[in-house]
Amino acid sequence: MGKAFDPSLIVDFIPTLIYYLGVTLQILAASVLLGMVIGIAAAILRLFRIPVLNQFVILYISFIRGTPILIQLFLVFYGLPAILLFINIDISRMDALYFVIITYALSNGAHFAEIFRGAIKAVDYGQTEAAYSVGMNNSQSFFRIVLPQAIRIAFPNIANSIIGSLKDTSLAFTIGVMDMMGRGETLIAATAHALEVYLSLAVIYYAVVLLFEKIFRLYENRINRHQTVDVSVTG
Amino acid sequence: MTIDILFIWTAFKEIIKALPITLILTILPLLAGFIIGLAVALIRIYKVKFLCRVANVYVSFFRGTPIIMHIMLIYFGFPLLIDQISKKFDLGIQSNSIPIILFVLTALSLSAGAYLSEIFRSGIISVSNGQMEAAYSVGMNSFQAMTRIVLPQAIAQSIPNFTNIFIGFLHTSSIAFIVSQKEMTGAANIVASTNLKFLESFIAAGLIYWGLTIIAEGLSFLIEKKATAYNRGGVQ
């Protein structure tokens, strides 16, 4: 086993672990994209107050915001096969990765729905009226005028949500997914150097989060480039 | 595999016994984090030399890494550190006699401090400078102006954010089950694996967390109404 704590191992572990960063990013990308679709659909159902579905979306958002992601992960992992068995589809042998993606997509969807709804409501109604006055129809005024402005308002929150989601993916190993954490666990089992493994993981996560923050900030500056100074205090 | 509805109730009764540990793992870190967060926020606002740099790194690191990392790093790191120190100074403290929950509480407190400091900072910045000037004009010093005028307003305005953090940490405490703490998720896991009824147990646990969240949101709404009663807007 050697020394109890060997700092040089931290550097040695990073290449092995970073190889699995792809899986983490794959979970993140798939769940964010699916979450966007769910989020936009849910936000539209809420904004136009479609009966029954509106109440269903409220319940869905409340549930996702009211339970830990870990519980959601277990519920999807054990619940989805049980539900699908009723219609004779057996997915109990499906790769755990897909359960993780489904869970995080549902979770992201609920958060995005609230963010989109808030952002669309935050756009001044005068904008829609102005769009009508120059002869645009409903969908033109929504897609050309309201939505671009709503995206600008929503972007910082979406970015936060994505970074939060990236950190949440570190829990996927609890249902046996081989992402960075999962590989870390096997490294610990093989080398018994738990502290060094977690330090390397922390370094990788931190670096990725910093990189994401940088990219998001650049993009945010870009979409805010037409704004006058008084709107964005921090800009 | 069918769902045993009755077992959800059995599991519910079993899991709710672990509620105190979940609440301890939520409330104690937030109380510690409240003090750390306030100190860090003030250091960063007043740009105290050197400490400001440390505070920036602390907040950035703890907000930039998953909380499970903090728990694991402290869970594996502190025992090593404690054993080294105790060997050097002959203190006779052994790390394996320290209950694991203390490591979890330390880790969660440090993360809570980082998250809360950002909330304090935004709360304090949102109070207009005129309030500070008005306090000076009636003869208060900086400390009085801060504690009597600025902080009460900053905290009252931050109540929705505090609620979010509370709910976030209520949910985060579920991670403690990974280091074999018997809080609600841990209890659900035990009930699930002894009875081989995973879905039912986690449904029960989910319902308890959901209920707690709804209660927390309701309470926060009432407190916010009371705390921001001074702020009636420009008219009236």
Tab-separated table of C-alpha atoms in Angstrom:
chain	number	residue	atom	x	y	z
A	1	MET	CA	0.000	0.000	0.000
A	2	GLY	CA	2.937	2.325	0.574
A	3	LYS	CA	2.442	5.745	2.082
A	4	ALA	CA	-0.904	6.744	3.577
A	5	PHE	CA	-1.037	9.870	1.445
A	6	ASP	CA	0.949	10.293	-1.724
A	7	PRO	CA	0.416	13.627	-3.515
A	8	SER	CA	2.097	12.413	-6.701
A	9	LEU	CA	-0.745	9.927	-7.148
A	10	ILE	CA	-3.193	12.820	-7.619
A	11	VAL	CA	-1.426	13.748	-10.846
A	12	ASP	CA	-1.135	10.082	-11.868
A	13	PHE	CA	-4.870	9.493	-11.478
A	14	ILE	CA	-5.997	12.503	-13.527
A	15	PRO	CA	-5.378	10.974	-17.023
A	16	THR	CA	-7.188	7.753	-16.057
A	17	LEU	CA	-10.176	9.672	-14.716
A	18	ILE	CA	-10.325	12.330	-17.419
A	19	TYR	CA	-10.788	9.533	-19.946
A	20	TYR	CA	-14.272	9.079	-18.446
A	21	LEU	CA	-15.100	12.783	-18.616
A	22	GLY	CA	-16.725	11.929	-21.947
A	23	VAL	CA	-19.396	9.838	-20.219
A	24	THR	CA	-20.110	12.653	-17.759
A	25	LEU	CA	-20.395	15.191	-20.574
A	26	GLN	CA	-22.524	12.778	-22.592
A	27	ILE	CA	-25.009	12.493	-19.692
A	28	LEU	CA	-24.960	16.267	-19.328
A	29	ALA	CA	-25.457	17.059	-23.026
A	30	ALA	CA	-28.243	14.511	-23.546
A	31	SER	CA	-30.101	15.523	-20.395
A	32	VAL	CA	-29.793	19.251	-21.073
A	33	LEU	CA	-31.064	18.896	-24.654
A	34	LEU	CA	-33.974	16.644	-23.621
A	35	GLY	CA	-34.587	18.941	-20.657
A	36	MET	CA	-34.857	21.932	-23.007
A	37	VAL	CA	-37.567	20.175	-25.011
A	38	ILE	CA	-39.467	19.156	-21.863
A	39	GLY	CA	-38.938	22.592	-20.344
A	40	ILE	CA	-40.233	24.524	-23.361
A	41	ALA	CA	-43.257	22.216	-23.667
A	42	ALA	CA	-44.040	22.489	-19.949
A	43	ALA	CA	-43.602	26.262	-19.965
A	44	ILE	CA	-45.994	26.624	-22.922
A	45	LEU	CA	-48.595	24.414	-21.184
A	46	ARG	CA	-48.289	26.611	-18.097
A	47	LEU	CA	-48.326	29.948	-19.947
A	48	PHE	CA	-51.402	29.161	-22.030
A	49	ARG	CA	-53.092	27.428	-19.066
A	50	ILE	CA	-54.101	24.306	-21.000
A	51	PRO	CA	-56.638	22.617	-18.670
A	52	VAL	CA	-55.626	19.346	-16.922
A	53	LEU	CA	-52.135	19.455	-18.469
A	54	ASN	CA	-51.461	22.723	-16.634
A	55	GLN	CA	-52.249	21.081	-13.283
A	56	PHE	CA	-50.193	18.065	-14.264
A	57	VAL	CA	-47.193	20.286	-15.057
A	58	ILE	CA	-47.584	22.111	-11.722
A	59	LEU	CA	-47.522	18.755	-9.932
A	60	TYR	CA	-44.528	17.586	-11.958
A	61	ILE	CA	-42.507	20.734	-11.249
A	62	SER	CA	-43.438	20.661	-7.563
A	63	PHE	CA	-42.374	17.027	-7.280
A	64	ILE	CA	-39.019	17.556	-9.004
A	65	ARG	CA	-38.286	20.634	-6.892
A	66	GLY	CA	-39.480	18.819	-3.770
A	67	THR	CA	-37.376	15.661	-3.864
A	68	PRO	CA	-33.616	15.056	-3.900
A	69	ILE	CA	-32.090	14.079	-7.248
A	70	LEU	CA	-30.858	10.880	-5.597
A	71	ILE	CA	-34.440	9.799	-4.798
A	72	GLN	CA	-35.523	10.704	-8.341
A	73	LEU	CA	-32.676	8.606	-9.682
A	74	PHE	CA	-33.780	5.582	-7.645
A	75	LEU	CA	-37.442	6.111	-8.530
A	76	VAL	CA	-36.676	6.136	-12.250
A	77	PHE	CA	-34.229	3.250	-11.953
A	78	TYR	CA	-36.680	0.982	-10.123
A	79	GLY	CA	-39.965	2.544	-11.215
A	80	LEU	CA	-39.646	2.880	-14.976
A	81	PRO	CA	-39.093	-0.862	-15.628
A	82	ALA	CA	-42.059	-1.661	-13.331
A	83	ILE	CA	-44.342	0.747	-15.213
A	84	LEU	CA	-43.200	-0.387	-18.645
A	85	LEU	CA	-43.738	-4.015	-17.660
A	86	PHE	CA	-47.490	-3.309	-17.565
A	87	ILE	CA	-47.384	-2.729	-21.314
A	88	ASN	CA	-45.058	-5.703	-21.780
A	89	ILE	CA	-41.847	-3.857	-22.454
A	90	ASP	CA	-38.913	-5.281	-20.561
A	91	ILE	CA	-36.168	-2.698	-20.022
A	92	SER	CA	-34.745	-4.120	-16.811
A	93	ARG	CA	-31.550	-5.010	-18.675
A	94	MET	CA	-31.170	-1.544	-20.212
A	95	ASP	CA	-27.866	0.225	-19.540
A	96	ALA	CA	-28.013	2.285	-16.326
A	97	LEU	CA	-26.701	5.246	-18.334
A	98	TYR	CA	-30.118	5.704	-19.994
A	99	PHE	CA	-31.894	5.777	-16.637
A	100	VAL	CA	-29.499	8.497	-15.531
A	101	ILE	CA	-30.134	10.511	-18.702
A	102	ILE	CA	-33.919	10.158	-18.280
A	103	THR	CA	-33.765	11.260	-14.626
A	104	TYR	CA	-31.582	14.289	-15.297
A	105	ALA	CA	-33.665	15.232	-18.342
A	106	LEU	CA	-36.838	15.180	-16.198
A	107	SER	CA	-35.085	17.159	-13.477
A	108	ASN	CA	-33.637	19.721	-15.895
A	109	GLY	CA	-36.979	19.962	-17.683
A	110	ALA	CA	-38.743	21.084	-14.514
A	111	HIS	CA	-36.096	23.682	-13.717
A	112	PHE	CA	-35.951	24.974	-17.294
A	113	ALA	CA	-39.758	25.204	-17.440
A	114	GLU	CA	-39.789	27.579	-14.477
A	115	ILE	CA	-36.918	29.609	-15.907
A	116	PHE	CA	-38.538	29.916	-19.351
A	117	ARG	CA	-41.913	30.811	-17.892
A	118	GLY	CA	-40.376	33.553	-15.767
A	119	ALA	CA	-38.337	34.860	-18.694
A	120	ILE	CA	-41.250	34.984	-21.132
A	121	LYS	CA	-43.376	36.751	-18.539
A	122	ALA	CA	-40.555	39.224	-17.930
A	123	VAL	CA	-40.697	40.478	-21.524
A	124	ASP	CA	-42.768	43.639	-21.593
A	125	TYR	CA	-46.193	43.150	-23.229
A	126	GLY	CA	-45.578	46.389	-25.147
A	127	GLN	CA	-43.119	44.403	-27.265
A	128	THR	CA	-45.896	42.106	-28.470
A	129	GLU	CA	-48.163	45.089	-29.114
A	130	ALA	CA	-45.414	46.806	-31.082
A	131	ALA	CA	-44.931	43.625	-33.116
A	132	TYR	CA	-48.672	43.513	-33.913
A	133	SER	CA	-48.619	47.166	-34.873
A	134	VAL	CA	-46.020	46.513	-37.591
A	135	GLY	CA	-48.212	43.711	-38.940
A	136	MET	CA	-46.712	40.554	-37.441
A	137	ASN	CA	-49.015	37.690	-36.568
A	138	ASN	CA	-49.058	35.714	-33.306
A	139	SER	CA	-46.309	33.241	-34.086
A	140	GLN	CA	-44.093	35.829	-35.767
A	141	SER	CA	-44.269	38.159	-32.785
A	142	PHE	CA	-43.584	35.277	-30.405
A	143	PHE	CA	-40.651	33.739	-32.263
A	144	ARG	CA	-39.047	36.902	-33.613
A	145	ILE	CA	-39.660	39.375	-30.824
A	146	VAL	CA	-40.553	37.763	-27.487
A	147	LEU	CA	-38.498	34.558	-27.564
A	148	PRO	CA	-35.113	36.139	-28.417
A	149	GLN	CA	-35.553	38.590	-25.546
A	150	ALA	CA	-36.736	35.841	-23.205
A	151	ILE	CA	-33.654	33.752	-24.024
A	152	ARG	CA	-31.455	36.693	-23.137
A	153	ILE	CA	-33.200	37.035	-19.765
A	154	ALA	CA	-33.202	33.296	-19.116
A	155	PHE	CA	-29.607	32.642	-20.119
A	156	PRO	CA	-27.803	33.307	-16.791
A	157	ASN	CA	-30.263	31.018	-14.973
A	158	ILE	CA	-29.973	28.324	-17.635
A	159	ALA	CA	-26.193	28.506	-17.321
A	160	ASN	CA	-26.418	28.112	-13.532
A	161	SER	CA	-28.768	25.208	-13.970
A	162	ILE	CA	-26.429	23.460	-16.410
A	163	ILE	CA	-23.470	23.865	-14.045
A	164	GLY	CA	-25.612	22.519	-11.183
A	165	SER	CA	-26.577	19.603	-13.377
A	166	LEU	CA	-22.922	18.899	-14.179
A	167	LYS	CA	-22.196	18.651	-10.459
A	168	ASP	CA	-25.261	16.443	-9.957
A	169	THR	CA	-23.984	13.928	-12.506
A	170	SER	CA	-21.449	12.911	-9.843
A	171	LEU	CA	-24.308	10.954	-8.210
A	172	ALA	CA	-24.891	8.728	-11.243
A	173	PHE	CA	-22.404	6.169	-9.912
A	174	THR	CA	-24.911	5.182	-7.185
A	175	ILE	CA	-26.884	3.160	-9.757
A	176	GLY	CA	-23.713	1.755	-11.295
A	177	VAL	CA	-22.872	4.072	-14.178
A	178	MET	CA	-19.224	4.119	-15.215
A	179	ASP	CA	-18.648	7.867	-15.343
A	180	MET	CA	-15.758	9.722	-13.669
A	181	MET	CA	-17.055	8.975	-10.165
A	182	GLY	CA	-17.736	5.347	-11.065
A	183	ARG	CA	-14.194	4.953	-12.408
A	184	GLY	CA	-12.929	6.688	-9.251
A	185	GLU	CA	-14.694	4.110	-7.090
A	186	THR	CA	-13.021	1.255	-8.976
A	187	LEU	CA	-9.645	3.016	-8.673
A	188	ILE	CA	-10.166	3.218	-4.912
A	189	ALA	CA	-11.035	-0.459	-4.781
A	190	ALA	CA	-7.845	-1.237	-6.718
A	191	THR	CA	-5.375	1.101	-5.018
A	192	ALA	CA	-6.948	1.990	-1.625
A	193	HIS	CA	-5.920	5.623	-2.124
A	194	ALA	CA	-9.345	7.179	-1.687
A	195	LEU	CA	-8.231	10.692	-0.776
A	196	GLU	CA	-5.975	11.060	-3.823
A	197	VAL	CA	-8.725	9.815	-6.151
A	198	TYR	CA	-11.256	12.294	-4.760
A	199	LEU	CA	-8.719	15.114	-4.955
A	200	SER	CA	-8.088	14.354	-8.648
A	201	LEU	CA	-11.838	14.211	-9.237
A	202	ALA	CA	-12.303	17.540	-7.461
A	203	VAL	CA	-9.576	19.095	-9.639
A	204	ILE	CA	-11.234	17.812	-12.824
A	205	TYR	CA	-14.749	18.921	-11.830
A	206	TYR	CA	-13.446	22.320	-10.769
A	207	ALA	CA	-11.578	22.791	-14.041
A	208	VAL	CA	-14.621	21.807	-16.094
A	209	VAL	CA	-16.909	24.119	-14.096
A	210	LEU	CA	-14.479	27.032	-14.505
A	211	LEU	CA	-14.296	26.356	-18.239
A	212	PHE	CA	-18.098	26.263	-18.519
A	213	GLU	CA	-18.402	29.500	-16.555
A	214	LYS	CA	-15.911	31.178	-18.895
A	215	ILE	CA	-17.771	30.001	-22.012
A	216	PHE	CA	-21.142	31.045	-20.605
A	217	ARG	CA	-19.818	34.470	-19.662
A	218	LEU	CA	-18.467	35.032	-23.185
A	219	TYR	CA	-21.794	33.982	-24.688
A	220	GLU	CA	-23.718	36.136	-22.233
A	221	ASN	CA	-21.658	39.171	-23.202
A	222	ARG	CA	-22.389	38.368	-26.823
A	223	ILE	CA	-26.169	38.154	-26.424
A	224	ASN	CA	-26.122	41.308	-24.308
A	225	ARG	CA	-24.073	43.310	-26.801
A	226	HIS	CA	-27.081	45.368	-27.934
A	227	GLN	CA	-28.096	46.232	-24.394
A	228	THR	CA	-27.415	49.678	-23.013
A	229	VAL	CA	-25.372	49.864	-19.838
A	230	ASP	CA	-28.174	50.608	-17.405
A	231	VAL	CA	-29.838	47.228	-17.906
A	232	SER	CA	-27.004	44.939	-16.921
A	233	VAL	CA	-25.356	46.305	-13.803
A	234	THR	CA	-22.702	43.593	-13.711
A	235	GLY	CA	-21.867	43.746	-17.408
B	1	MET	CA	-42.873	-6.960	-10.399
B	2	THR	CA	-45.996	-5.290	-9.065
B	3	ILE	CA	-46.236	-2.277	-6.835
B	4	ASP	CA	-47.292	-3.074	-3.280
B	5	ILE	CA	-49.248	0.035	-2.266
B	6	LEU	CA	-49.628	-1.057	1.360
B	7	PHE	CA	-45.889	-1.459	1.753
B	8	ILE	CA	-45.430	2.243	0.954
B	9	TRP	CA	-47.169	3.026	4.256
B	10	THR	CA	-45.043	0.477	6.144
B	11	ALA	CA	-41.899	1.975	4.617
B	12	PHE	CA	-43.176	5.482	5.345
B	13	LYS	CA	-43.446	4.710	9.075
B	14	GLU	CA	-39.989	3.167	9.071
B	15	ILE	CA	-38.311	5.980	7.118
B	16	ILE	CA	-39.855	8.870	9.035
B	17	LYS	CA	-37.967	7.642	12.134
B	18	ALA	CA	-34.806	8.883	10.398
B	19	LEU	CA	-36.243	12.384	9.991
B	20	PRO	CA	-34.334	13.824	13.001
B	21	ILE	CA	-30.972	12.894	11.463
B	22	THR	CA	-31.966	14.448	8.148
B	23	LEU	CA	-33.015	17.624	9.961
B	24	ILE	CA	-29.749	17.681	11.944
B	25	LEU	CA	-27.808	17.260	8.704
B	26	THR	CA	-29.779	20.150	7.204
B	27	ILE	CA	-30.069	22.662	10.019
B	28	LEU	CA	-26.675	22.471	11.771
B	29	PRO	CA	-24.666	23.001	8.545
B	30	LEU	CA	-26.914	25.924	7.649
B	31	LEU	CA	-26.412	27.547	11.063
B	32	ALA	CA	-22.634	27.126	10.790
B	33	GLY	CA	-22.802	28.217	7.160
B	34	PHE	CA	-24.767	31.316	8.173
B	35	ILE	CA	-21.830	32.527	10.296
B	36	ILE	CA	-19.171	31.493	7.755
B	37	GLY	CA	-21.201	32.978	4.909
B	38	LEU	CA	-21.712	36.321	6.656
B	39	ALA	CA	-18.012	36.580	7.529
B	40	VAL	CA	-16.926	35.663	4.001
B	41	ALA	CA	-19.427	38.054	2.429
B	42	LEU	CA	-18.226	40.962	4.584
B	43	ILE	CA	-14.570	40.133	3.834
B	44	ARG	CA	-15.319	40.173	0.113
B	45	ILE	CA	-17.417	43.345	0.232
B	46	TYR	CA	-14.853	45.329	2.227
B	47	LYS	CA	-12.003	43.749	0.212
B	48	VAL	CA	-9.942	42.937	3.310
B	49	LYS	CA	-6.298	42.448	2.272
B	50	PHE	CA	-5.162	38.850	1.708
B	51	LEU	CA	-8.281	37.371	3.389
B	52	CYS	CA	-10.259	38.544	0.386
B	53	ARG	CA	-8.158	36.319	-1.904
B	54	VAL	CA	-8.627	33.322	0.394
B	55	ALA	CA	-12.372	33.976	0.519
B	56	ASN	CA	-12.582	34.181	-3.273
B	57	VAL	CA	-10.799	30.851	-3.712
B	58	TYR	CA	-12.927	29.243	-0.987
B	59	VAL	CA	-16.230	30.336	-2.521
B	60	SER	CA	-15.177	29.535	-6.059
B	61	PHE	CA	-13.869	26.064	-5.167
B	62	PHE	CA	-16.818	25.010	-3.027
B	63	ARG	CA	-19.333	26.254	-5.571
B	64	GLY	CA	-17.359	24.707	-8.401
B	65	THR	CA	-17.153	21.123	-7.156
B	66	PRO	CA	-19.958	18.684	-6.338
B	67	ILE	CA	-20.914	18.488	-2.659
B	68	ILE	CA	-20.271	14.748	-2.644
B	69	MET	CA	-16.588	15.636	-3.251
B	70	HIS	CA	-16.516	17.815	-0.138
B	71	ILE	CA	-18.024	15.018	1.922
B	72	MET	CA	-15.614	12.425	0.532
B	73	LEU	CA	-12.526	14.645	0.823
B	74	ILE	CA	-13.262	15.445	4.453
B	75	TYR	CA	-14.399	11.922	5.250
B	76	PHE	CA	-11.098	10.484	3.973
B	77	GLY	CA	-8.831	13.501	4.530
B	78	PHE	CA	-9.586	14.579	8.086
B	79	PRO	CA	-8.904	11.204	9.749
B	80	LEU	CA	-5.435	11.176	8.145
B	81	LEU	CA	-4.796	14.733	9.288
B	82	ILE	CA	-6.086	14.114	12.806
B	83	ASP	CA	-3.996	10.981	13.208
B	84	GLN	CA	-0.859	12.787	12.021
B	85	ILE	CA	-1.400	15.683	14.407
B	86	SER	CA	-2.284	13.460	17.322
B	87	LYS	CA	0.818	11.339	16.705
B	88	LYS	CA	3.044	14.414	16.573
B	89	PHE	CA	1.721	16.063	19.713
B	90	ASP	CA	0.842	12.849	21.538
B	91	LEU	CA	-2.784	13.884	21.997
B	92	GLY	CA	-4.120	10.345	22.069
B	93	ILE	CA	-7.085	11.185	19.821
B	94	GLN	CA	-7.933	8.435	17.394
B	95	SER	CA	-9.786	9.333	14.250
B	96	ASN	CA	-11.799	6.127	14.177
B	97	SER	CA	-13.415	7.056	17.495
B	98	ILE	CA	-14.911	10.191	15.891
B	99	PRO	CA	-18.446	9.567	14.597
B	100	ILE	CA	-18.732	9.849	10.807
B	101	ILE	CA	-21.607	12.292	11.106
B	102	LEU	CA	-19.168	14.958	12.349
B	103	PHE	CA	-17.202	14.745	9.101
B	104	VAL	CA	-20.400	15.012	7.098
B	105	LEU	CA	-21.515	18.003	9.166
B	106	THR	CA	-18.133	19.720	8.647
B	107	ALA	CA	-18.263	19.164	4.897
B	108	LEU	CA	-21.854	20.376	4.584
B	109	SER	CA	-21.112	23.431	6.774
B	110	LEU	CA	-18.231	24.461	4.539
B	111	SER	CA	-20.366	24.108	1.400
B	112	ALA	CA	-23.271	25.926	3.042
B	113	GLY	CA	-20.898	28.757	3.977
B	114	ALA	CA	-19.824	29.174	0.354
B	115	TYR	CA	-23.373	29.171	-1.011
B	116	LEU	CA	-24.745	31.442	1.738
B	117	SER	CA	-21.910	33.955	1.359
B	118	GLU	CA	-23.038	34.640	-2.201
B	119	ILE	CA	-26.591	35.213	-0.965
B	120	PHE	CA	-25.426	37.610	1.749
B	121	ARG	CA	-23.256	39.443	-0.748
B	122	SER	CA	-26.077	39.949	-3.224
B	123	GLY	CA	-28.444	40.874	-0.378
B	124	ILE	CA	-26.077	43.480	1.050
B	125	ILE	CA	-25.265	44.926	-2.374
B	126	SER	CA	-28.993	45.232	-3.117
B	127	VAL	CA	-29.520	47.607	-0.174
B	128	SER	CA	-29.098	51.084	-1.594
B	129	ASN	CA	-26.157	53.189	-0.482
B	130	GLY	CA	-28.564	55.929	0.624
B	131	GLN	CA	-29.499	53.762	3.611
B	132	MET	CA	-25.876	53.754	4.731
B	133	GLU	CA	-25.592	57.530	4.225
B	134	ALA	CA	-28.814	58.119	6.153
B	135	ALA	CA	-27.463	56.005	9.026
B	136	TYR	CA	-24.224	58.046	9.056
B	137	SER	CA	-26.209	61.277	8.986
B	138	VAL	CA	-27.982	60.388	12.227
B	139	GLY	CA	-24.601	59.693	13.839
B	140	MET	CA	-24.229	55.922	13.613
B	141	ASN	CA	-20.790	54.445	13.025
B	142	SER	CA	-20.043	51.848	10.332
B	143	PHE	CA	-20.698	48.885	12.618
B	144	GLN	CA	-24.018	50.237	13.857
B	145	ALA	CA	-25.123	51.137	10.347
B	146	MET	CA	-24.258	47.639	9.159
B	147	THR	CA	-25.900	45.678	11.970
B	148	ARG	CA	-28.929	47.917	12.543
B	149	ILE	CA	-29.770	49.230	9.088
B	150	VAL	CA	-28.171	47.306	6.232
B	151	LEU	CA	-28.109	43.684	7.443
B	152	PRO	CA	-31.763	43.495	8.570
B	153	GLN	CA	-32.877	44.729	5.155
B	154	ALA	CA	-30.408	42.509	3.304
B	155	ILE	CA	-31.550	39.430	5.224
B	156	ALA	CA	-35.252	40.235	4.813
B	157	GLN	CA	-34.797	40.610	1.076
B	158	SER	CA	-32.851	37.358	0.848
B	159	ILE	CA	-35.507	35.164	2.460
B	160	PRO	CA	-36.577	33.514	-0.832
B	161	ASN	CA	-32.915	32.728	-1.513
B	162	PHE	CA	-32.469	31.320	1.993
B	163	THR	CA	-35.474	29.072	1.429
B	164	ASN	CA	-33.957	27.796	-1.791
B	165	ILE	CA	-30.721	27.020	0.032
B	166	PHE	CA	-32.631	25.334	2.866
B	167	ILE	CA	-34.496	23.123	0.410
B	168	GLY	CA	-31.286	22.507	-1.514
B	169	PHE	CA	-29.501	21.349	1.620
B	170	LEU	CA	-32.475	19.266	2.752
B	171	HIS	CA	-32.081	17.428	-0.532
B	172	THR	CA	-28.290	17.412	-0.348
B	173	SER	CA	-28.390	15.680	3.035
B	174	SER	CA	-29.539	12.602	1.101
B	175	ILE	CA	-25.948	12.271	-0.177
B	176	ALA	CA	-24.855	11.376	3.372
B	177	PHE	CA	-26.266	7.899	2.797
B	178	ILE	CA	-23.268	7.201	0.542
B	179	VAL	CA	-21.017	7.361	3.607
B	180	SER	CA	-23.504	5.057	5.386
B	181	GLN	CA	-25.401	7.613	7.450
B	182	LYS	CA	-28.847	6.398	8.450
B	183	GLU	CA	-30.727	9.531	7.447
B	184	MET	CA	-33.919	9.267	5.392
B	185	THR	CA	-32.396	8.071	2.124
B	186	GLY	CA	-30.145	5.688	4.048
B	187	ALA	CA	-33.160	4.386	5.978
B	188	ALA	CA	-35.105	3.991	2.727
B	189	ASN	CA	-32.215	2.041	1.291
B	190	ILE	CA	-32.133	-0.283	4.311
B	191	VAL	CA	-35.913	-0.819	4.234
B	192	ALA	CA	-35.680	-1.419	0.495
B	193	SER	CA	-32.905	-3.966	0.585
B	194	THR	CA	-34.186	-5.918	3.612
B	195	ASN	CA	-37.663	-6.299	2.070
B	196	LEU	CA	-36.524	-6.262	-1.570
B	197	LYS	CA	-39.113	-3.564	-2.269
B	198	PHE	CA	-37.019	-0.770	-3.741
B	199	LEU	CA	-39.655	1.189	-5.598
B	200	GLU	CA	-42.103	1.351	-2.677
B	201	SER	CA	-39.438	2.492	-0.206
B	202	PHE	CA	-38.166	5.259	-2.443
B	203	ILE	CA	-41.714	6.402	-3.200
B	204	ALA	CA	-42.251	6.732	0.566
B	205	ALA	CA	-38.979	8.631	0.993
B	206	GLY	CA	-39.835	10.865	-1.962
B	207	LEU	CA	-43.219	11.707	-0.440
B	208	ILE	CA	-41.601	12.703	2.865
B	209	TYR	CA	-39.056	14.977	1.162
B	210	TRP	CA	-41.813	16.475	-0.973
B	211	GLY	CA	-43.974	17.145	2.086
B	212	LEU	CA	-41.073	18.766	3.936
B	213	THR	CA	-40.323	20.979	0.934
B	214	ILE	CA	-43.923	22.149	0.708
B	215	ILE	CA	-43.968	22.936	4.442
B	216	ALA	CA	-40.685	24.861	4.130
B	217	GLU	CA	-42.022	26.886	1.209
B	218	GLY	CA	-45.216	27.726	3.118
B	219	LEU	CA	-43.302	28.823	6.206
B	220	SER	CA	-40.920	30.915	4.131
B	221	PHE	CA	-43.857	32.707	2.518
B	222	LEU	CA	-45.278	33.618	5.943
B	223	ILE	CA	-41.903	34.756	7.293
B	224	GLU	CA	-41.226	36.813	4.202
B	225	LYS	CA	-44.543	38.602	4.545
B	226	LYS	CA	-43.681	39.502	8.153
B	227	ALA	CA	-40.053	40.412	7.500
B	228	THR	CA	-40.673	42.672	4.527
B	229	ALA	CA	-43.710	44.366	6.084
B	230	TYR	CA	-41.623	47.574	6.402
B	231	ASN	CA	-41.337	47.767	2.640
B	232	ARG	CA	-44.635	49.002	1.326
B	233	GLY	CA	-43.298	50.503	-1.856
B	234	GLY	CA	-43.300	54.134	-2.902
B	235	VAL	CA	-46.982	54.927	-2.419
B	236	GLN	CA	-49.387	54.629	0.569
